[in-house]
Short mmCIF file of C-alpha atoms and ligand atoms in Angstrom, two decimals:
data_model
loop_
_atom_site.label_atom_id
_atom_site.label_comp_id
_atom_site.label_asym_id
_atom_site.label_seq_id
_atom_site.Cartn_x
_atom_site.Cartn_y
_atom_site.Cartn_z
CA MET A 2 20.45 -4.54 13.18
CA GLY A 3 21.82 -1.52 15.44
CA THR A 4 18.82 0.17 17.44
CA ASP A 5 20.76 4.16 17.05
CA THR A 6 19.20 6.95 15.86
CA PRO A 7 19.67 8.02 12.04
CA ASP A 8 21.03 10.31 10.77
CA ILE A 9 18.01 13.19 10.74
CA ASN A 10 18.45 16.63 9.02
CA SER A 11 16.82 19.66 11.53
CA SER A 12 14.46 20.39 9.11
CA TYR A 13 13.34 19.00 5.63
CA GLY A 14 12.19 21.14 2.20
CA LEU A 15 10.83 19.89 -0.87
CA TYR A 16 12.74 17.81 -3.25
CA ILE A 17 11.70 19.10 -6.70
CA ASP A 18 13.59 19.53 -9.84
CA GLY A 19 16.77 17.22 -8.65
CA GLU A 20 17.26 20.39 -5.86
CA TRP A 21 16.59 21.06 -2.16
CA VAL A 22 13.65 24.04 -2.20
CA SER A 23 12.52 26.39 0.34
CA SER A 24 8.24 26.52 0.30
CA THR A 25 6.31 29.15 -1.36
CA GLY A 26 5.13 29.11 2.04
CA SER A 27 6.46 29.35 5.26
CA GLU A 28 4.50 26.43 7.52
CA TYR A 29 6.39 24.03 9.01
CA PHE A 30 4.80 20.49 10.61
CA GLN A 31 6.18 18.06 12.86
CA THR A 32 6.89 14.63 12.33
CA VAL A 33 6.66 12.39 16.17
CA ASN A 34 7.67 9.43 16.32
CA PRO A 35 5.04 7.36 18.27
CA ALA A 36 6.94 5.48 20.61
CA THR A 37 7.63 8.76 22.18
CA GLU A 38 5.56 11.56 21.09
CA GLN A 39 8.65 13.49 20.91
CA GLN A 40 9.05 15.46 18.18
CA ILE A 41 11.33 14.03 15.78
CA THR A 42 11.55 17.31 12.92
CA ASP A 43 10.18 19.87 11.40
CA ILE A 44 8.39 18.68 7.55
CA THR A 45 7.47 21.91 4.82
CA ALA A 46 3.68 21.78 4.55
CA GLY A 47 3.35 21.93 0.69
CA THR A 48 1.05 24.24 -0.71
CA ALA A 49 -0.66 24.03 -4.17
CA ALA A 50 1.86 26.49 -6.19
CA ASP A 51 4.27 23.74 -4.27
CA VAL A 52 2.55 21.22 -6.01
CA ASP A 53 2.44 23.39 -9.78
CA ARG A 54 6.69 23.59 -9.82
CA ALA A 55 6.47 19.72 -8.92
CA VAL A 56 4.24 19.39 -12.23
CA ASP A 57 6.09 21.68 -14.22
CA ALA A 58 9.41 20.11 -13.02
CA ALA A 59 7.71 16.66 -14.24
CA ARG A 60 6.94 17.58 -17.21
CA SER A 61 9.93 20.04 -18.33
CA ALA A 62 11.80 16.62 -17.44
CA PHE A 63 9.40 14.10 -19.37
CA PRO A 64 10.27 14.39 -23.26
CA ALA A 65 13.72 13.20 -22.19
CA TRP A 66 13.21 11.08 -19.76
CA ARG A 67 10.27 8.89 -22.37
CA ASP A 68 12.97 9.21 -25.49
CA THR A 69 15.51 7.69 -22.83
CA ASP A 70 16.73 4.36 -24.34
CA PRO A 71 14.74 1.17 -21.91
CA ASP A 72 17.55 -0.10 -21.09
CA GLU A 73 19.33 3.05 -20.08
CA ARG A 74 15.93 3.27 -17.67
CA GLY A 75 16.31 0.16 -16.22
CA ARG A 76 20.09 0.28 -15.64
CA ILE A 77 19.15 3.65 -13.49
CA VAL A 78 16.24 2.14 -12.08
CA SER A 79 18.12 -0.91 -10.86
CA ARG A 80 21.26 1.09 -9.48
CA ILE A 81 17.46 2.56 -7.50
CA GLY A 82 17.39 -0.97 -5.86
CA ASP A 83 21.04 -1.27 -5.14
CA LEU A 84 21.02 1.75 -3.11
CA VAL A 85 17.38 0.64 -1.66
CA ARG A 86 19.48 -2.42 -0.42
CA GLU A 87 22.80 -1.21 0.20
CA HIS A 88 20.52 1.57 2.80
CA SER A 89 18.65 -0.42 3.81
CA ASP A 90 19.70 -0.50 7.65
CA GLU A 91 19.12 2.68 8.08
CA LEU A 92 16.09 3.61 5.74
CA ALA A 93 14.74 1.17 8.40
CA ARG A 94 15.68 2.77 11.27
CA LEU A 95 14.24 6.00 9.61
CA GLU A 96 10.29 4.38 9.25
CA SER A 97 10.70 2.48 12.31
CA LEU A 98 11.14 6.03 14.12
CA ASP A 99 8.74 7.28 12.23
CA GLN A 100 6.28 5.21 12.07
CA GLY A 101 6.43 2.63 14.56
CA LYS A 102 7.11 -0.37 13.81
CA PRO A 103 9.69 -2.98 14.30
CA LEU A 104 13.13 -2.66 13.31
CA SER A 105 12.78 -6.43 12.01
CA GLN A 106 9.46 -5.29 10.02
CA ALA A 107 11.07 -2.37 8.53
CA LYS A 108 13.91 -3.59 7.83
CA SER A 109 11.90 -6.31 5.39
CA ASP A 110 9.53 -4.02 3.49
CA MET A 111 13.17 -2.49 2.77
CA GLU A 112 14.69 -5.83 0.90
CA GLY A 113 10.66 -5.88 -0.52
CA ALA A 114 11.35 -1.74 -1.76
CA ALA A 115 14.77 -3.37 -3.65
CA ARG A 116 12.85 -5.95 -4.81
CA TYR A 117 10.78 -3.40 -6.56
CA PHE A 118 12.99 -1.24 -8.09
CA GLU A 119 14.72 -4.62 -9.27
CA TYR A 120 11.63 -6.26 -10.74
CA TYR A 121 10.92 -3.35 -13.05
CA ALA A 122 14.01 -2.40 -13.78
CA GLY A 123 14.25 -5.61 -15.75
CA ALA A 124 10.89 -4.66 -17.60
CA ALA A 125 11.94 -1.82 -18.74
CA ASP A 126 13.46 -2.92 -22.80
CA LYS A 127 10.30 -5.45 -22.49
CA LEU A 128 7.37 -2.64 -22.56
CA GLU A 129 5.65 -4.38 -26.26
CA GLY A 130 3.16 -3.73 -28.40
CA THR A 131 1.50 -6.56 -30.40
CA SER A 132 0.75 -6.70 -34.19
CA VAL A 133 -2.69 -7.27 -34.69
CA PRO A 134 -4.03 -9.53 -38.17
CA VAL A 135 -6.38 -7.20 -39.58
CA GLY A 136 -5.60 -8.53 -43.41
CA SER A 137 -3.63 -8.27 -46.46
CA ASP A 138 -4.12 -4.59 -47.44
CA GLN A 139 -2.95 -3.15 -43.86
CA ILE A 140 -0.59 -3.37 -40.95
CA ASP A 141 -1.72 -2.94 -37.38
CA PHE A 142 0.07 -2.02 -34.26
CA THR A 143 0.25 -1.48 -31.18
CA LEU A 144 2.39 0.79 -29.14
CA ARG A 145 2.06 1.05 -25.62
CA GLU A 146 3.75 4.93 -23.98
CA PRO A 147 3.55 6.00 -21.41
CA TYR A 148 1.33 8.63 -19.32
CA GLY A 149 3.30 11.64 -19.23
CA VAL A 150 3.11 13.28 -15.06
CA SER A 151 1.87 9.90 -12.79
CA ALA A 152 0.68 11.74 -8.90
CA GLN A 153 1.33 9.08 -5.96
CA ILE A 154 0.15 9.57 -3.51
CA THR A 155 0.94 7.37 -0.38
CA PRO A 156 -0.12 6.27 3.05
CA TRP A 157 1.25 5.94 6.14
CA ASN A 158 1.68 2.63 7.60
CA PHE A 159 4.17 1.31 4.41
CA PRO A 160 5.62 4.96 3.28
CA GLY A 161 9.21 3.38 1.73
CA ASN A 162 8.25 0.63 0.35
CA LEU A 163 4.96 1.75 -1.44
CA PHE A 164 7.39 5.03 -2.84
CA ALA A 165 8.84 2.02 -4.62
CA ARG A 166 5.80 -0.50 -5.67
CA GLY A 167 4.90 2.65 -7.43
CA VAL A 168 7.97 5.18 -8.64
CA GLY A 169 9.82 1.92 -9.93
CA PRO A 170 7.14 0.88 -12.34
CA ALA A 171 6.20 4.29 -12.91
CA LEU A 172 9.96 5.07 -14.20
CA VAL A 173 10.41 2.36 -15.82
CA ALA A 174 7.17 3.25 -18.03
CA GLY A 175 9.14 6.39 -19.32
CA ASN A 176 6.61 8.57 -16.40
CA THR A 177 8.17 11.15 -14.66
CA THR A 178 6.11 11.08 -11.05
CA VAL A 179 5.02 13.70 -8.00
CA VAL A 180 4.88 11.91 -4.87
CA LYS A 181 2.94 13.34 -1.64
CA PRO A 182 4.15 11.37 1.23
CA ALA A 183 1.46 11.74 4.54
CA GLU A 184 2.09 13.98 6.57
CA GLN A 185 2.73 11.60 9.73
CA THR A 186 5.73 9.18 7.64
CA PRO A 187 7.85 11.29 5.31
CA LEU A 188 10.99 10.44 6.35
CA SER A 189 11.74 7.48 4.71
CA THR A 190 10.36 8.87 0.79
CA LEU A 191 12.52 11.76 1.89
CA ARG A 192 15.71 9.53 1.60
CA LEU A 193 14.82 7.57 -0.92
CA VAL A 194 14.59 10.61 -2.99
CA GLU A 195 17.74 11.16 -1.84
CA LEU A 196 18.77 7.82 -3.37
CA CYS A 197 17.11 8.24 -6.38
CA GLU A 198 18.96 11.70 -7.93
CA GLN A 199 22.47 9.28 -6.75
CA ALA A 200 21.37 6.19 -9.05
CA GLY A 201 21.31 9.44 -11.19
CA VAL A 202 17.94 9.87 -12.18
CA PRO A 203 18.09 12.82 -14.20
CA ASP A 204 16.30 16.39 -12.44
CA GLY A 205 12.71 16.59 -12.64
CA VAL A 206 12.15 12.87 -12.70
CA VAL A 207 11.44 12.50 -9.39
CA ASN A 208 10.13 15.28 -6.93
CA VAL A 209 8.61 15.19 -3.70
CA VAL A 210 5.95 17.67 -2.39
CA THR A 211 5.44 16.56 1.71
CA GLY A 212 2.24 17.90 3.75
CA PHE A 213 -1.15 17.50 4.22
CA GLY A 214 -4.11 16.05 2.40
CA GLU A 215 -4.94 19.56 1.45
CA PRO A 216 -3.68 21.42 0.21
CA ALA A 217 -1.21 19.58 -1.13
CA GLY A 218 -2.76 16.47 -2.22
CA SER A 219 -5.82 17.88 -3.53
CA ALA A 220 -3.86 20.01 -5.45
CA LEU A 221 -1.95 17.37 -7.05
CA SER A 222 -5.02 15.31 -8.03
CA SER A 223 -6.79 18.03 -8.98
CA HIS A 224 -3.77 19.35 -11.55
CA PRO A 225 -4.55 19.51 -14.79
CA ASP A 226 -1.04 18.58 -15.71
CA VAL A 227 -0.78 15.87 -13.89
CA ASP A 228 -1.79 12.55 -16.63
CA THR A 229 -2.33 9.54 -13.98
CA ILE A 230 -2.58 8.70 -10.44
CA THR A 231 -1.73 6.42 -8.38
CA PHE A 232 -3.13 6.64 -4.68
CA THR A 233 -2.90 4.54 -1.79
CA GLY A 234 -4.76 5.15 1.35
CA SER A 235 -8.61 4.79 3.11
CA VAL A 236 -11.83 4.35 1.00
CA PRO A 237 -12.89 8.10 1.81
CA THR A 238 -10.26 9.65 0.77
CA GLY A 239 -9.84 7.54 -2.48
CA GLN A 240 -13.27 8.78 -3.48
CA VAL A 241 -12.57 12.61 -3.12
CA ILE A 242 -9.55 12.36 -5.51
CA MET A 243 -11.28 9.99 -7.82
CA LYS A 244 -14.56 13.11 -8.21
CA GLN A 245 -11.37 15.22 -8.00
CA ALA A 246 -9.59 13.39 -11.57
CA ALA A 247 -13.02 13.46 -13.06
CA ASP A 248 -12.94 17.16 -13.54
CA ASN A 249 -9.46 16.64 -15.52
CA VAL A 250 -10.58 12.96 -16.67
CA THR A 251 -7.42 11.71 -14.98
CA PRO A 252 -7.22 7.72 -15.12
CA VAL A 253 -6.75 6.64 -10.93
CA THR A 254 -5.46 4.07 -10.23
CA LEU A 255 -6.81 3.51 -6.39
CA GLU A 256 -5.70 0.99 -3.59
CA LEU A 257 -7.89 0.79 -0.51
CA GLY A 258 -8.29 -0.14 2.77
CA GLY A 259 -10.18 -3.76 3.05
CA LYS A 260 -11.91 -5.72 6.01
CA ASN A 261 -11.17 -9.39 5.13
CA PRO A 262 -11.89 -12.40 6.05
CA ALA A 263 -10.08 -15.44 7.77
CA VAL A 264 -11.93 -18.78 7.53
CA VAL A 265 -11.92 -21.83 9.62
CA PHE A 266 -12.67 -25.10 8.97
CA PRO A 267 -12.73 -28.18 11.59
CA ASP A 268 -10.22 -29.95 8.96
CA ALA A 269 -7.50 -27.41 9.16
CA ASN A 270 -4.04 -27.03 10.76
CA LEU A 271 -5.54 -24.71 13.96
CA ASP A 272 -2.54 -24.77 14.97
CA GLU A 273 -0.67 -23.63 11.43
CA ALA A 274 -4.35 -21.41 11.08
CA ALA A 275 -3.38 -19.30 14.86
CA HIS A 276 0.09 -19.06 13.52
CA TRP A 277 -0.78 -17.21 10.26
CA ILE A 278 -4.02 -15.15 11.91
CA ASP A 279 -1.81 -14.09 14.18
CA LYS A 280 0.68 -12.54 11.67
CA ALA A 281 -2.07 -11.46 9.65
CA ILE A 282 -3.55 -8.74 12.62
CA PHE A 283 -0.79 -8.08 14.55
CA THR A 284 1.70 -7.49 12.15
CA ASN A 285 2.43 -3.76 11.88
CA ALA A 286 -0.27 -3.32 14.96
CA GLY A 287 -2.70 -4.52 12.54
CA GLN A 288 -2.02 -1.38 10.24
CA ILE A 289 -1.75 -3.08 7.20
CA CYS A 290 -4.83 -2.85 4.42
CA SER A 291 -4.54 -6.81 3.61
CA ALA A 292 -4.40 -6.92 7.32
CA ALA A 293 -7.04 -10.43 8.69
CA ASP A 294 -9.07 -8.75 10.70
CA ARG A 295 -11.95 -10.66 10.27
CA VAL A 296 -11.70 -14.52 11.46
CA ILE A 297 -15.03 -17.21 10.54
CA VAL A 298 -14.57 -19.88 12.29
CA HIS A 299 -16.16 -23.23 12.15
CA GLU A 300 -18.22 -23.12 16.17
CA SER A 301 -16.91 -26.92 16.26
CA VAL A 302 -13.25 -25.70 16.55
CA HIS A 303 -14.23 -22.27 17.74
CA ASP A 304 -12.53 -22.44 20.94
CA GLU A 305 -9.44 -24.59 19.69
CA LEU A 306 -8.78 -21.92 17.81
CA VAL A 307 -9.64 -18.66 20.31
CA ASP A 308 -7.35 -20.23 23.18
CA ARG A 309 -4.45 -20.43 20.60
CA LEU A 310 -4.53 -17.19 19.11
CA VAL A 311 -5.27 -15.32 22.90
CA SER A 312 -2.18 -17.23 24.13
CA ARG A 313 -0.50 -15.10 21.45
CA ALA A 314 -2.00 -12.42 21.72
CA GLU A 315 -0.99 -12.56 25.67
CA ASP A 316 2.58 -12.90 24.55
CA TYR A 317 3.16 -10.54 22.49
CA ASP A 318 5.96 -8.14 24.20
CA LEU A 319 5.19 -4.03 22.79
CA GLY A 320 7.94 -1.29 22.73
CA PRO A 321 9.50 0.82 20.74
CA GLY A 322 9.79 -0.12 16.91
CA LEU A 323 14.11 0.86 17.27
CA ASP A 324 14.58 -1.83 20.43
CA ASP A 325 12.68 -4.14 17.53
CA ALA A 326 10.35 -5.32 20.14
CA ASP A 327 7.55 -7.79 19.21
CA MET A 328 4.56 -4.93 18.28
CA GLY A 329 5.34 -1.25 18.40
CA PRO A 330 3.00 1.58 18.94
CA VAL A 331 0.08 2.23 16.23
CA ALA A 332 1.44 5.59 14.32
CA SER A 333 -0.50 8.52 15.63
CA ALA A 334 -1.85 10.00 18.06
CA GLU A 335 -4.85 10.37 15.45
CA GLN A 336 -4.81 6.37 15.06
CA PHE A 337 -4.49 5.62 18.85
CA GLU A 338 -7.98 7.82 19.18
CA LYS A 339 -9.40 5.48 16.03
CA VAL A 340 -8.18 2.13 17.53
CA THR A 341 -9.34 2.55 20.96
CA GLY A 342 -12.37 4.31 20.23
CA TYR A 343 -13.65 0.94 18.70
CA ILE A 344 -12.23 -1.08 21.55
CA ASP A 345 -14.89 0.87 23.14
CA VAL A 346 -17.50 0.47 19.77
CA GLY A 347 -16.45 -3.07 19.92
CA GLN A 348 -17.95 -3.14 23.87
CA SER A 349 -20.10 -1.20 24.07
CA GLU A 350 -22.01 -3.80 20.39
CA GLY A 351 -21.84 -6.83 23.07
CA ALA A 352 -18.87 -8.66 21.66
CA THR A 353 -16.34 -10.07 23.95
CA LEU A 354 -13.33 -9.35 24.87
CA ALA A 355 -11.29 -12.57 25.07
CA ALA A 356 -7.64 -10.44 24.84
CA GLY A 357 -6.61 -7.35 25.45
CA GLY A 358 -8.51 -3.99 24.96
CA GLY A 359 -5.95 -1.95 27.01
CA THR A 360 -3.11 0.31 26.68
CA PRO A 361 -0.07 0.05 28.81
CA GLU A 362 0.92 2.78 31.37
CA ARG A 363 3.32 4.59 29.11
CA ASP A 364 4.65 7.19 26.80
CA GLY A 365 3.62 6.54 22.76
CA TYR A 366 0.39 5.59 21.22
CA PHE A 367 0.19 1.46 22.47
CA VAL A 368 -2.22 -0.62 21.86
CA GLU A 369 -2.52 -4.05 23.27
CA PRO A 370 -2.92 -7.01 20.58
CA THR A 371 -6.64 -7.26 20.81
CA ILE A 372 -9.48 -9.96 20.39
CA PHE A 373 -13.06 -9.68 20.28
CA THR A 374 -15.22 -13.43 20.06
CA ASP A 375 -19.48 -12.99 20.15
CA VAL A 376 -19.54 -10.66 17.44
CA SER A 377 -21.79 -10.82 14.85
CA ASN A 378 -21.06 -9.91 10.97
CA ASP A 379 -23.71 -6.74 11.06
CA MET A 380 -21.67 -4.63 13.97
CA ARG A 381 -19.46 -1.82 13.18
CA LEU A 382 -16.81 -4.18 14.49
CA ALA A 383 -17.35 -6.26 11.19
CA GLN A 384 -17.66 -3.98 9.54
CA GLU A 385 -15.63 -1.10 9.44
CA GLU A 386 -11.66 -1.02 9.00
CA ILE A 387 -10.23 -0.39 12.14
CA PHE A 388 -6.59 -0.48 11.05
CA GLY A 389 -5.53 -1.56 14.24
CA PRO A 390 -4.49 -4.59 15.96
CA VAL A 391 -8.13 -5.42 16.97
CA LEU A 392 -9.20 -8.72 16.02
CA SER A 393 -12.96 -10.03 15.36
CA VAL A 394 -13.89 -14.04 16.00
CA ILE A 395 -17.34 -14.73 14.09
CA PRO A 396 -18.11 -18.35 14.31
CA PHE A 397 -20.73 -20.28 11.21
CA GLU A 398 -22.08 -23.30 10.70
CA ASP A 399 -21.96 -24.52 7.72
CA GLU A 400 -20.16 -23.17 4.09
CA ALA A 401 -22.32 -21.43 2.39
CA ALA A 402 -22.94 -19.40 5.88
CA ALA A 403 -19.37 -18.54 5.57
CA PHE A 404 -19.21 -17.90 2.62
CA GLU A 405 -21.47 -15.23 3.03
CA ILE A 406 -19.78 -13.77 5.79
CA ALA A 407 -16.90 -13.54 3.83
CA ASN A 408 -18.15 -11.65 1.18
CA ASP A 409 -20.84 -9.81 3.09
CA VAL A 410 -18.51 -6.60 3.95
CA GLU A 411 -18.70 -3.01 0.98
CA TYR A 412 -14.74 -3.71 0.54
CA GLY A 413 -13.50 -7.02 -1.27
CA LEU A 414 -9.55 -6.50 -0.76
CA VAL A 415 -8.22 -10.11 0.26
CA GLY A 416 -9.63 -13.28 2.10
CA GLY A 417 -7.83 -16.61 3.22
CA ILE A 418 -9.04 -20.27 3.93
CA PHE A 419 -8.45 -22.88 5.94
CA THR A 420 -8.68 -26.27 4.75
CA ALA A 421 -7.34 -29.33 4.03
CA ASP A 422 -9.92 -30.45 1.35
CA VAL A 423 -8.71 -28.54 -1.89
CA ARG A 424 -12.79 -28.39 -3.87
CA ARG A 425 -13.33 -26.49 -0.61
CA ALA A 426 -10.23 -24.15 -1.11
CA LEU A 427 -11.22 -23.51 -5.63
CA ARG A 428 -14.70 -23.05 -4.18
CA PHE A 429 -13.98 -20.53 -1.69
CA SER A 430 -10.96 -18.80 -4.32
CA ARG A 431 -13.60 -19.09 -7.16
CA ASP A 432 -16.81 -17.28 -4.52
CA LEU A 433 -14.52 -14.12 -2.69
CA GLU A 434 -15.34 -11.12 -3.90
CA ALA A 435 -11.51 -9.62 -3.35
CA GLY A 436 -8.35 -9.39 -5.85
CA ASN A 437 -5.95 -11.84 -3.72
CA VAL A 438 -7.17 -15.12 -1.46
CA TYR A 439 -4.82 -16.67 0.78
CA VAL A 440 -5.15 -20.41 1.25
CA ASN A 441 -3.56 -22.11 4.10
CA LYS A 442 -1.57 -18.98 5.01
CA TRP A 443 -1.33 -15.58 4.67
CA PHE A 444 0.61 -12.95 3.02
CA GLY A 445 0.88 -14.61 -0.46
CA ASP A 446 1.73 -12.03 -2.31
CA THR A 447 5.17 -10.87 -3.86
CA ASN A 448 6.23 -8.25 -5.93
CA GLN A 449 5.51 -9.74 -9.11
CA THR A 450 1.63 -10.97 -8.16
CA PRO A 451 -0.66 -8.46 -9.00
CA PHE A 452 -2.50 -7.33 -6.19
CA GLY A 453 -6.19 -4.88 -5.38
CA GLY A 454 -9.64 -4.97 -4.99
CA TYR A 455 -12.65 -5.47 -5.37
CA LYS A 456 -16.17 -3.60 -4.65
CA LYS A 457 -14.51 -0.62 -3.00
CA SER A 458 -11.35 -1.80 -2.43
CA GLY A 459 -10.20 0.09 -5.15
CA ILE A 460 -9.72 0.18 -8.79
CA GLY A 461 -6.80 -1.35 -10.84
CA ARG A 462 -3.50 -3.02 -9.65
CA GLU A 463 -0.58 -2.65 -7.93
CA LYS A 464 3.05 -5.04 -8.29
CA GLY A 465 4.01 -7.67 -10.83
CA LEU A 466 3.33 -7.13 -14.37
CA GLU A 467 0.47 -5.64 -14.40
CA ALA A 468 0.31 -2.83 -12.46
CA LEU A 469 1.97 -1.45 -15.53
CA ASP A 470 -1.02 -1.09 -17.26
CA SER A 471 -1.59 1.72 -14.64
CA TYR A 472 1.51 3.51 -16.43
CA LEU A 473 1.33 3.44 -19.93
CA GLN A 474 -1.38 3.72 -22.95
CA THR A 475 -1.86 1.98 -26.09
CA LYS A 476 -1.75 3.73 -29.31
CA ASN A 477 -3.37 1.54 -32.62
CA VAL A 478 -1.32 2.24 -35.69
CA ALA A 479 -3.09 1.21 -38.92
CA ILE A 480 -1.15 1.60 -42.46
CA ASN A 481 -2.48 1.23 -45.48
CA LEU A 482 0.21 -1.15 -47.53
CA SER A 483 -2.58 -1.20 -51.34
CA GLU A 484 -1.52 2.06 -53.12
CA GLY A 485 -4.40 4.01 -55.05
CA ASP A 486 -7.04 2.19 -52.54
CA THR A 487 -9.31 4.73 -51.10
CA GLY A 488 -11.08 2.03 -49.00
CA SER A 489 -14.09 1.63 -47.80
CA LEU A 490 -15.78 3.40 -43.85
CA PRO A 491 -15.41 1.69 -41.33
CA GLY A 492 -17.23 -0.31 -39.27
CA ALA A 493 -18.02 1.17 -36.17
P1 NAP B 513 -5.59 8.63 4.06
O1 NAP B 513 -5.99 9.15 5.17
O2 NAP B 513 -6.63 8.29 3.31
O3 NAP B 513 -4.44 9.24 3.22
C1 NAP B 513 -3.81 9.03 1.88
C2 NAP B 513 -2.95 9.83 1.15
O4 NAP B 513 -4.18 10.82 0.46
C3 NAP B 513 -2.30 10.53 2.05
O5 NAP B 513 -0.73 10.74 2.17
C4 NAP B 513 -2.97 11.79 2.65
O6 NAP B 513 -2.61 13.20 2.91
C5 NAP B 513 -3.76 12.05 1.36
N1 NAP B 513 -5.09 12.99 1.01
C6 NAP B 513 -5.06 13.32 2.32
N2 NAP B 513 -6.32 14.02 1.69
C7 NAP B 513 -6.37 14.12 0.58
C8 NAP B 513 -6.91 14.56 -0.72
N3 NAP B 513 -7.66 15.89 -0.22
N4 NAP B 513 -6.83 14.67 -2.04
C9 NAP B 513 -5.81 14.21 -1.95
N5 NAP B 513 -4.83 13.26 -1.09
C10 NAP B 513 -5.43 13.78 -0.22
O7 NAP B 513 -5.38 6.85 4.37
P2 NAP B 513 -3.77 6.55 5.70
O8 NAP B 513 -5.24 6.66 6.99
O9 NAP B 513 -2.72 7.32 5.28
O10 NAP B 513 -3.98 5.52 4.92
C11 NAP B 513 -4.40 3.88 5.45
C12 NAP B 513 -5.31 3.81 4.67
O11 NAP B 513 -4.59 3.05 2.99
C13 NAP B 513 -6.07 2.14 5.15
O12 NAP B 513 -7.30 2.50 4.33
C14 NAP B 513 -5.20 1.29 4.47
O13 NAP B 513 -6.70 0.31 3.80
C15 NAP B 513 -5.07 2.20 3.12
N6 NAP B 513 -3.60 1.22 2.61
C16 NAP B 513 -3.90 0.19 1.64
C17 NAP B 513 -3.59 -0.01 0.66
C18 NAP B 513 -3.89 -1.32 0.00
O14 NAP B 513 -2.57 -1.80 -1.06
N7 NAP B 513 -4.53 -1.85 -0.84
C19 NAP B 513 -1.81 -0.11 1.29
C20 NAP B 513 -1.66 1.00 2.81
C21 NAP B 513 -2.65 1.39 2.55
P3 NAP B 513 -2.81 13.91 4.94
O15 NAP B 513 -1.62 12.34 5.39
O16 NAP B 513 -1.18 13.74 4.80
O17 NAP B 513 -3.18 13.82 4.89
#
């Protein structure tokens, strides 16, 4: 992996109906390198009229794409995976530059993006319905059909990987798509759509409209000709999108935030627990929905665990993502203000800074890996998603208290337990109000495993075969076998 700057155009248009086009408006915005605060390039600020054009293109392309043989759809999606793998260094450099993450993390995200296309490509010709036993006079079966136009609204923390997570299953199921990437990090998406074209995706099947949440995002989520919406982002935006979708009765899949507990018992291997928790909170500078931002630790091993975590936090070397430093900057000036604001909140709430808390004297939006102790679960520090490299440590006395603290948040995305006691691990897995549970590790998810939230962390599941349910609707077909049978009215 080199540190060369990737090739960047001096400005980017919109990708609609297989072409790079200008906006109906004349506005551009700048995407910024968070490690230097310097402008990278100009990006088109899409308008509501641009979204109309993209949705029209996706609508027109839908019948032919739906009717393309599934094995051919699978081959095209598989070729996207091949191209993403082939270009993963270039894509990783783009994302590292635009988002700030260390190059090796960006590379791993792109490997994951290639895997999504490969994994879903294999499912294209296996999306089977079922036959339903209803008696000898009727044959009954189900068809699984695409919705039509799938809107994909993505966040700035894993833009390339999440493009693949949504577009891959949408395409194999026979839907066409319009993607609106976050304004902070559009570059990898703009390159990925070129690779889709190169792979043979027909015109209009994948469209990209860059721009702001308002007007471009909201024009998409409130569009009457969009048939299903996949949104990944914050709870407040998810709530707005759900309300907009309600007007058109458009189904939504929402992957939202988290405030995820890592519970550590005295019988855990503390070195291993510290290793996983450190990765779980400081990878991508904590800007991960499944970050372990609350450590709930038994009071008898509190100090031993904190010592290990602090020593790891103090070892981080901060620097530009393209230099593959241990930790890059947070992704934007806005995120820098938010994260440093929470560090102030933690101190004013009476928590103790055990590590970090500062911002290095340099250009770029860098925040030190930060650990707070003496946190109680009712503090804002423990309840609100910070989305930065800030860990809260909360002590507990017994298992009942630990599980109660773990669940006492409005989120329910992921959670983990560190213990040698298998029964306790299973009790936790049963009782945790979250869509994903990790035992003696973190980030146990793969492309094949379903992922999504309980409570305010979301609706529906991404990843795995379960994600295909967001892109397919079921039609039941009932066939009368008995001639001359006028039948009886069904009981409802
Ligand atoms: P965000 O502010 O909610 O934005 C997400 C996307 O929604 C962006 O493309 C944004 O556009 C767009 N948007 C904003 N307002 C909109 C509106 N009114 N209508 C339609 N679209 C609108 O989230 P973020 O700050 O980018 O991402 C961080 C959040 O994502 C965190 O809460 C994190 O936990 C969550 N996340 C969840 C998962 C998961 O799988 N559960 C994965 C990754 C991230 P602009 O940015 O251009 O305004």
